[in-house]
Coordinates of C-alpha atoms and ligand atoms in Angstrom, one line a residue:
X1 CA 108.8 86.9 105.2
X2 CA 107.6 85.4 101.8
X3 CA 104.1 85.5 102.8
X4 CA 104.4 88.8 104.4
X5 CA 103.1 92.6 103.8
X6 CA 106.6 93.2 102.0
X7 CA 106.3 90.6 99.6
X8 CA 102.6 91.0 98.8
X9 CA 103.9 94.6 97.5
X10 CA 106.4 92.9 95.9
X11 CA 104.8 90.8 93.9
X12 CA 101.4 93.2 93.0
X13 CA 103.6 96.1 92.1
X14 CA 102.3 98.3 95.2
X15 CA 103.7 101.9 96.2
X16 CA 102.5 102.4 99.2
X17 CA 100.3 100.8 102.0
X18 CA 99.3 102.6 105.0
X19 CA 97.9 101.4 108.3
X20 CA 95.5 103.8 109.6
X21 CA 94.5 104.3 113.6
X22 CA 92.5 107.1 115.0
X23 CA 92.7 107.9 118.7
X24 CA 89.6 109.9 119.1
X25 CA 87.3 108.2 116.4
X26 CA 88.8 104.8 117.3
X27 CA 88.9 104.0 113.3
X28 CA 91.6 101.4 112.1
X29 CA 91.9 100.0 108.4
X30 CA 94.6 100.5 105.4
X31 CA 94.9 102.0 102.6
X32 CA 96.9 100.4 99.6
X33 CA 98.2 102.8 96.7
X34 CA 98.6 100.6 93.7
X35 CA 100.0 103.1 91.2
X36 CA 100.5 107.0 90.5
X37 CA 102.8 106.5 87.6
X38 CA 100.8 108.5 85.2
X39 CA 98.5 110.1 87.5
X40 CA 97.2 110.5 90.9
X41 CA 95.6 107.5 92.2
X42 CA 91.6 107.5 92.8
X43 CA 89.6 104.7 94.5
X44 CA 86.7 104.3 96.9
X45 CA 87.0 104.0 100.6
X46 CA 85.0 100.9 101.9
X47 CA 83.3 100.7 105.0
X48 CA 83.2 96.5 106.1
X49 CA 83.3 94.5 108.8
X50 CA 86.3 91.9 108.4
X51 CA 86.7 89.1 110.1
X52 CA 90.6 89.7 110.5
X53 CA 93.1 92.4 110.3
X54 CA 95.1 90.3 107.6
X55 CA 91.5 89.7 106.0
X56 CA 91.0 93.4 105.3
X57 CA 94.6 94.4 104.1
X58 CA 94.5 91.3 101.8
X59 CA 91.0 92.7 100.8
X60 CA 92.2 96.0 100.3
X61 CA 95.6 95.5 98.0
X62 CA 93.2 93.4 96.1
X63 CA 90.9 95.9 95.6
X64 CA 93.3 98.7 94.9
X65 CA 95.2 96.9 92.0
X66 CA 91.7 96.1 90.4
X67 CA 91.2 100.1 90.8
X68 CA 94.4 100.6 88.5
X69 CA 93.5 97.9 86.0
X70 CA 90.6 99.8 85.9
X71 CA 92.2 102.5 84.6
X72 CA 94.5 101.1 81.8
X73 CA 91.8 99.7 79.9
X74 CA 89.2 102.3 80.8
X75 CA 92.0 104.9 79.2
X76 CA 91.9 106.9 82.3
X77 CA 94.8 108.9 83.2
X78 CA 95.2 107.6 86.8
X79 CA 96.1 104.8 89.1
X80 CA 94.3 102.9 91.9
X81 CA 94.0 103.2 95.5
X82 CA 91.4 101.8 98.0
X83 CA 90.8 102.1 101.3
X84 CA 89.2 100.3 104.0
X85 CA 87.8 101.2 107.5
X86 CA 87.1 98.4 109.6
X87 CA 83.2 98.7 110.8
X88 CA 82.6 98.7 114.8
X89 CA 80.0 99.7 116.5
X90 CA 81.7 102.2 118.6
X91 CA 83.6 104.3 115.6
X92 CA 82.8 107.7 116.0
X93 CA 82.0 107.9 111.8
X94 CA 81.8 111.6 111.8
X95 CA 85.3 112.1 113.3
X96 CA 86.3 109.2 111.1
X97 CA 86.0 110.6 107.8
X98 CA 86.9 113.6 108.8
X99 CA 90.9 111.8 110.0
X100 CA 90.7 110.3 106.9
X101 CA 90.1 113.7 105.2
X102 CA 93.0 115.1 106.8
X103 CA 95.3 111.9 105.9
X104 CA 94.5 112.2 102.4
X105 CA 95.2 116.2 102.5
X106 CA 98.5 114.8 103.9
X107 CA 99.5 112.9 100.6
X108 CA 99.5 116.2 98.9
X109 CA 97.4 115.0 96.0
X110 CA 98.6 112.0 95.2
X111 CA 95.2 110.2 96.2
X112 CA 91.8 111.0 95.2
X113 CA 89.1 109.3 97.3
X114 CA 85.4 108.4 95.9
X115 CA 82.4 106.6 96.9
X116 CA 82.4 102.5 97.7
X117 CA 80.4 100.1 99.9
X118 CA 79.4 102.0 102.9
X119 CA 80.8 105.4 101.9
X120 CA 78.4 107.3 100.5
X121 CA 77.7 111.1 99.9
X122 CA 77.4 111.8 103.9
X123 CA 80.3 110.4 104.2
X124 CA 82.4 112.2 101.3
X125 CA 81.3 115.4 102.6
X126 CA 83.0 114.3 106.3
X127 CA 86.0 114.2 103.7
X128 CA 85.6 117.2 102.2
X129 CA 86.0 119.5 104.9
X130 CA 89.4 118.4 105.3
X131 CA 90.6 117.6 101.8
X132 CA 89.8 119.1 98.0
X133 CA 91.0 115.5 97.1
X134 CA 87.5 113.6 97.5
X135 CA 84.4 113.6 95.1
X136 CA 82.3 116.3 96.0
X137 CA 78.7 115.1 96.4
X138 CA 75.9 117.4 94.4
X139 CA 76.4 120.3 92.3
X140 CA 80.0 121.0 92.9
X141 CA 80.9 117.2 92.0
X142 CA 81.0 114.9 89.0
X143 CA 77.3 113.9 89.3
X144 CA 75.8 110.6 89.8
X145 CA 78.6 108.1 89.6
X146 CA 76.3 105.3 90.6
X147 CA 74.4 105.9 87.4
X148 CA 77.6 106.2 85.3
X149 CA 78.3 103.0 86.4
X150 CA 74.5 101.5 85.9
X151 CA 75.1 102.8 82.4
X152 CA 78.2 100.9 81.9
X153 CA 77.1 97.9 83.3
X154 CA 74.0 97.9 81.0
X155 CA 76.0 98.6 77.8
X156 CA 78.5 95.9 78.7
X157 CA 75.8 93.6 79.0
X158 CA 74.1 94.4 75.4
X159 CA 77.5 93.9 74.0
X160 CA 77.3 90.1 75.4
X161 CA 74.4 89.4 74.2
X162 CA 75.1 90.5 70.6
X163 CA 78.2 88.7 70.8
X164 CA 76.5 85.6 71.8
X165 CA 73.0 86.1 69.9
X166 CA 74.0 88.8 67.2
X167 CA 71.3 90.8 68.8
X168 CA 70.0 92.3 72.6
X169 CA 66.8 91.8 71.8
X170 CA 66.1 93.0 75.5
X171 CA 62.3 92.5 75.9
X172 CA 63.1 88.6 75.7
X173 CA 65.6 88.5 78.5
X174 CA 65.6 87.4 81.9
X175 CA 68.3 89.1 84.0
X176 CA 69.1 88.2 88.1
X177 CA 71.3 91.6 90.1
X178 CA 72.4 90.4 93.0
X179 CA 72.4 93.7 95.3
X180 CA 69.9 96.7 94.8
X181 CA 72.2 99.1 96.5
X182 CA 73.1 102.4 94.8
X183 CA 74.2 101.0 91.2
X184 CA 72.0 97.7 91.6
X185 CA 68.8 99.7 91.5
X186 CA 69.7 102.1 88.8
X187 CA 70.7 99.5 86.8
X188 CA 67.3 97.1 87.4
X189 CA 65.1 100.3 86.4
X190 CA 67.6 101.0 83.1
X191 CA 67.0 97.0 82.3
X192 CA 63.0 97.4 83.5
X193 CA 62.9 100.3 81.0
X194 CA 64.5 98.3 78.2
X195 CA 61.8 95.5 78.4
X196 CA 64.0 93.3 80.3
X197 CA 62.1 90.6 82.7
X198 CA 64.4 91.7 85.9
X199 CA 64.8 89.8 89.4
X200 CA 66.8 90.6 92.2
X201 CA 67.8 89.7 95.4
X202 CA 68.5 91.8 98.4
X203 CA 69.9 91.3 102.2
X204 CA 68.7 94.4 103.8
X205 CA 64.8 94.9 103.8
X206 CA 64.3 98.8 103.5
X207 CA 66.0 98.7 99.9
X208 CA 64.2 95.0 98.9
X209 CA 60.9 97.3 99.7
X210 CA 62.0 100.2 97.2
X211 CA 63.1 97.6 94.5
X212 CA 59.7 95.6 94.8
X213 CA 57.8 99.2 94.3
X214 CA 60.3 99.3 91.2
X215 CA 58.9 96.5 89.6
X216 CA 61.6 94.0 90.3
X217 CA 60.2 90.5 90.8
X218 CA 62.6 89.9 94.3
X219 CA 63.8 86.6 94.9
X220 CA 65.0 84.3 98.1
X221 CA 68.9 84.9 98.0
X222 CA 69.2 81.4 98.2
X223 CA 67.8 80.8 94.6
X224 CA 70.1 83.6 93.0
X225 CA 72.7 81.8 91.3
X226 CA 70.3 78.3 90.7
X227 CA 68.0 80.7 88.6
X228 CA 67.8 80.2 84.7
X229 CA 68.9 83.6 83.3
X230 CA 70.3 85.4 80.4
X231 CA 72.4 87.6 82.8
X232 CA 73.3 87.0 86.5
X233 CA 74.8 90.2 87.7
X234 CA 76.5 90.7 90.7
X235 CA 76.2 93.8 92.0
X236 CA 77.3 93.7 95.8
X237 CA 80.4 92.3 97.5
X238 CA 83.4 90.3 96.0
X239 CA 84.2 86.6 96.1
X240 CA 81.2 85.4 95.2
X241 CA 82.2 82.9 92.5
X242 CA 84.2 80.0 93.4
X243 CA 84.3 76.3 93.7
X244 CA 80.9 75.8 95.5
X245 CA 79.0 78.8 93.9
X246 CA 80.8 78.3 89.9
X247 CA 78.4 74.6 89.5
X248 CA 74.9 75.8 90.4
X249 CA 75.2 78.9 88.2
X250 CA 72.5 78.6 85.3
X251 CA 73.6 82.2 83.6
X252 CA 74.5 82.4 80.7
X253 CA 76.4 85.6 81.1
X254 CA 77.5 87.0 84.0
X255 CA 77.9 91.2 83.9
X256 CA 77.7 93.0 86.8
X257 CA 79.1 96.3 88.7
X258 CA 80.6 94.2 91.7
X259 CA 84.4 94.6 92.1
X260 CA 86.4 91.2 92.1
X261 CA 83.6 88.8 92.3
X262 CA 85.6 85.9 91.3
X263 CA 87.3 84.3 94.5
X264 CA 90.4 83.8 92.5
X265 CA 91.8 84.5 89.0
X266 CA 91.8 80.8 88.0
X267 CA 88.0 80.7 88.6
X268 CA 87.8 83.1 85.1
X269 CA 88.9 79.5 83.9
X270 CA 86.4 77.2 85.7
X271 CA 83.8 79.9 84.0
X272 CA 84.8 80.0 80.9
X273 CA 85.3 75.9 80.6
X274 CA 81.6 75.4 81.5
X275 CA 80.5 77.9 78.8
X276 CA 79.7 80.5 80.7
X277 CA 80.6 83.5 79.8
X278 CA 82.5 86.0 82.2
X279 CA 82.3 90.0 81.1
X280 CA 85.8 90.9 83.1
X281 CA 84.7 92.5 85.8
X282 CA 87.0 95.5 86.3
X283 CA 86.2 96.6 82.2
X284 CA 82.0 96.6 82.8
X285 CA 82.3 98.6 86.4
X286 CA 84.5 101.5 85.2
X287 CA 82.2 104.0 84.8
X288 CA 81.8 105.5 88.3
X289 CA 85.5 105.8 88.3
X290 CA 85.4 107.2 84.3
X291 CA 82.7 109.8 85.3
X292 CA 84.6 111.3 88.8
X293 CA 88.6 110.6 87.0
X294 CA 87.3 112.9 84.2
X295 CA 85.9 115.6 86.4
X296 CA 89.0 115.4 89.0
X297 CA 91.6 115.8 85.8
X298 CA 89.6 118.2 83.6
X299 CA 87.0 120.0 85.9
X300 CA 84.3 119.0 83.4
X301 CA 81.0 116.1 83.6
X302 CA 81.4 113.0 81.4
X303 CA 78.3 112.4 79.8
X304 CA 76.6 109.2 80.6
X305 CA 76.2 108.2 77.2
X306 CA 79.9 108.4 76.0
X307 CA 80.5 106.2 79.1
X308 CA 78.2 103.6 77.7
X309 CA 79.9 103.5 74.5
X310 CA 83.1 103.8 75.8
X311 CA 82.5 100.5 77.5
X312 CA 80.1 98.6 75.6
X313 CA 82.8 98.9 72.7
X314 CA 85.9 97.7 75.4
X315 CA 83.9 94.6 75.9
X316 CA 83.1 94.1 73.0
X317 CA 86.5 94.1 71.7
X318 CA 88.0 92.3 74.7
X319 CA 85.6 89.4 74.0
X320 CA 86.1 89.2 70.1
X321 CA 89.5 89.2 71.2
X322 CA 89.4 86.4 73.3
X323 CA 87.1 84.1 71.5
X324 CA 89.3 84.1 68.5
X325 CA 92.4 83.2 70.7
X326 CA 90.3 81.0 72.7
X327 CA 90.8 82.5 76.0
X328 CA 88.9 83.1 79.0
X329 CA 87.8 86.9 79.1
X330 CA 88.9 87.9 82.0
X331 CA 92.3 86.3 81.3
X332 CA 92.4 88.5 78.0
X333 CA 91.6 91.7 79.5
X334 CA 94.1 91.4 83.0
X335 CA 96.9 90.3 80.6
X336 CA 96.2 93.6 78.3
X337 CA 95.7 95.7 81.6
X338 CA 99.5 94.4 82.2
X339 CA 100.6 95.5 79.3
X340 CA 99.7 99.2 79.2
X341 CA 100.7 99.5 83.1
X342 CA 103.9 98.4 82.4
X343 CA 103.9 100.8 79.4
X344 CA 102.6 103.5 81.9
X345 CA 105.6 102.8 83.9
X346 CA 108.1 103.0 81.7
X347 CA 107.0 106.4 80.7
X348 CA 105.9 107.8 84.2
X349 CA 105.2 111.3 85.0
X350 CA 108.6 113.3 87.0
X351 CA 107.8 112.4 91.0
X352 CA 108.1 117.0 91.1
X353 CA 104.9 118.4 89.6
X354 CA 105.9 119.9 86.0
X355 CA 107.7 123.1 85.7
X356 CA 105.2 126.3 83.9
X357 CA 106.4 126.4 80.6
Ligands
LIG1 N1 83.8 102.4 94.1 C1 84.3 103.0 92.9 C2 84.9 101.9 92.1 O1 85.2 100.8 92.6 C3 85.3 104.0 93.3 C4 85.4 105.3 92.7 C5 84.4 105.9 92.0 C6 86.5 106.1 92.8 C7 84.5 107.2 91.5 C8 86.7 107.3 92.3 C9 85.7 107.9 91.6 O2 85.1 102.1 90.9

């Protein structure tokens, strides 16, 4: 069994991974609990159509460790989960969520569900009537984590620039998002705002419309990556970079919200040896997860700001860091992410919940 569910848990360090089948709503997908060694473990639940079973769970451990790395060098006090839902046509999405509400309730706490790529506030509130353990859209929830994570993105960027240039100097850039979904957009109006000449590109029409009435010049998907930019960010799905895609880039800094856009770790590497520098991507896209972690543990709104600066001054020291020991970024940062998780389980929180004193 050395390439087997088992092992894969084995060697990523999971707790848990669930497979998930609803009779009446007809939903199947996983969910993979990283870590809840210091806290309870918070991640996203994607909505996808996968081409395999083995295609999602792979996707899905994948996505939940990223969700805990996340966490150690955002300084949040919780651990990563994800889950996936495989998309069909004839899910019954209503009675979906509302299983998956009641199989979080049934973890007693120990997950914490939030917004990702086809799950949005509709869908949390499904959640929500079974579970507490979900961000709450509107008032009663940690406010706009798509923003939060806009604002991260942009701050991460500026600190690439002035690492490069000494300076942002904003209204001089050129910067391509791939994806002007819910953080894509936010974050072309916050660059649009700044001075910034912004492109982007955009597979489904009725949000290419709203970004064009934005100001966003849009471009043919196919020219994305071939475009001469300050910034490419991708802000959609993941595997994006790799062996095909890594040569026609002409960025010379890729930031971006996406989670694991690099097809594999090495191609941090292949970036990094062409001169291109790689903002690691699970430090720039934290703040969704910084904003709703701070409002699940301490009932209280992050500001946005404090987000920003929080961030813009991890990768900032992440890539001072690795440019004076001549290492890839992204290499850097997962090896320190290592570090304080082992930390984190050396010291973990007792499995009961802590006694009143
Ligand atoms: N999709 C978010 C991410 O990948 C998930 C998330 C946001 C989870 C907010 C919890 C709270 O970071």
């Amino acid at each position: 069994m050395e390439n087997g569910i088992l092992a894969a848990m084995a060697r990523g360090g999971f707790e848990r991974v669930l497979a998930l089948h609803d009779r009446r709503s007809g939903v199947r997908g996983y969910m993979a609990i990283h870590d809840t060694s210091v806290g309870p473990a918070l991640g996203g639940v994607r909505r996808w159509v996968y081409r395999s079973d083995e295609e999602a769970l792979r996707d899905c451990m994948r996505l939940a460790r990223a969700m805990t790395l996340k966490c150690c060098l955002g300084g949040v006090d919780a651990g990563g989960v994800k889950t996936v839902l495989l998309d069909h046509p004839e899910v019954d999405w209503e009675a979906a969520y509302e299983y998956l509400g009641r199989v979080i309730e049934g973890l007693g706490g120990v997950v914490s569900c939030g917004p990702d790529v086809g799950t949005g506030e509709r869908e949390l509130a499904w959640i929500a009537r079974e579970t507490h353990h979900v961000t709450r859209p509107g008032a009663r929830g940690p406010g706009r984590l798509s923003a939060a994570t806009a604002e991260g993105v942009f701050r991460g960027m500026q600190a690439a620039l002035e690492h490069l240039d000494g300076e942002a100097d904003w209204p001089r850039r050129h910067v391509v998002i791939q994806g002007l979904g819910a953080v894509g957009r936010v974050l072309a109006e916050r660059l649009l705002g700044a001075g910034v000449r912004g492109a982007g590109t955009e597979l489904d029409p009725e949000r290419a419309g709203a970004a064009e009435e934005l100001g966003v010049e849009l471009l043919d998907p196919t020219r994305e990556l071939g475009e001469e930019c300050d910034v490419f960010a991708p802000c959609a799905l993941g595997g994006i970079l790799h062996d095909l895609s890594i040569p026609r880039l002409r960025a010379r800094i890729i930031a971006g919200s996406a989670n694991n856009p690099l097809a594999r770790g090495g191609h941090a590497d292949a970036l990094h040896e062409r001169g291109v520098l790689y903002v690691p991507d699970f430090v720039i896209s934290a703040g969704a997860l910084m904003r709703g972690a701070h409002f699940h543990l301490e009932r209280r709104r992050k500001p946005l700001g404090h987000i920003g600066e929080r961030i813009g001054a991890t990768v900032q020291g992440v890539l001072e860091r690795a440019a004076a020991e001549g290492s890839s970024p992204q290499r850097l940062a997962v090896h320190e992410a290592e570090r304080l998780l082992e930390e984190r389980r050396a010291d973990p929180l007792p499995a009961e919940p802590l006694a009143p004193s």
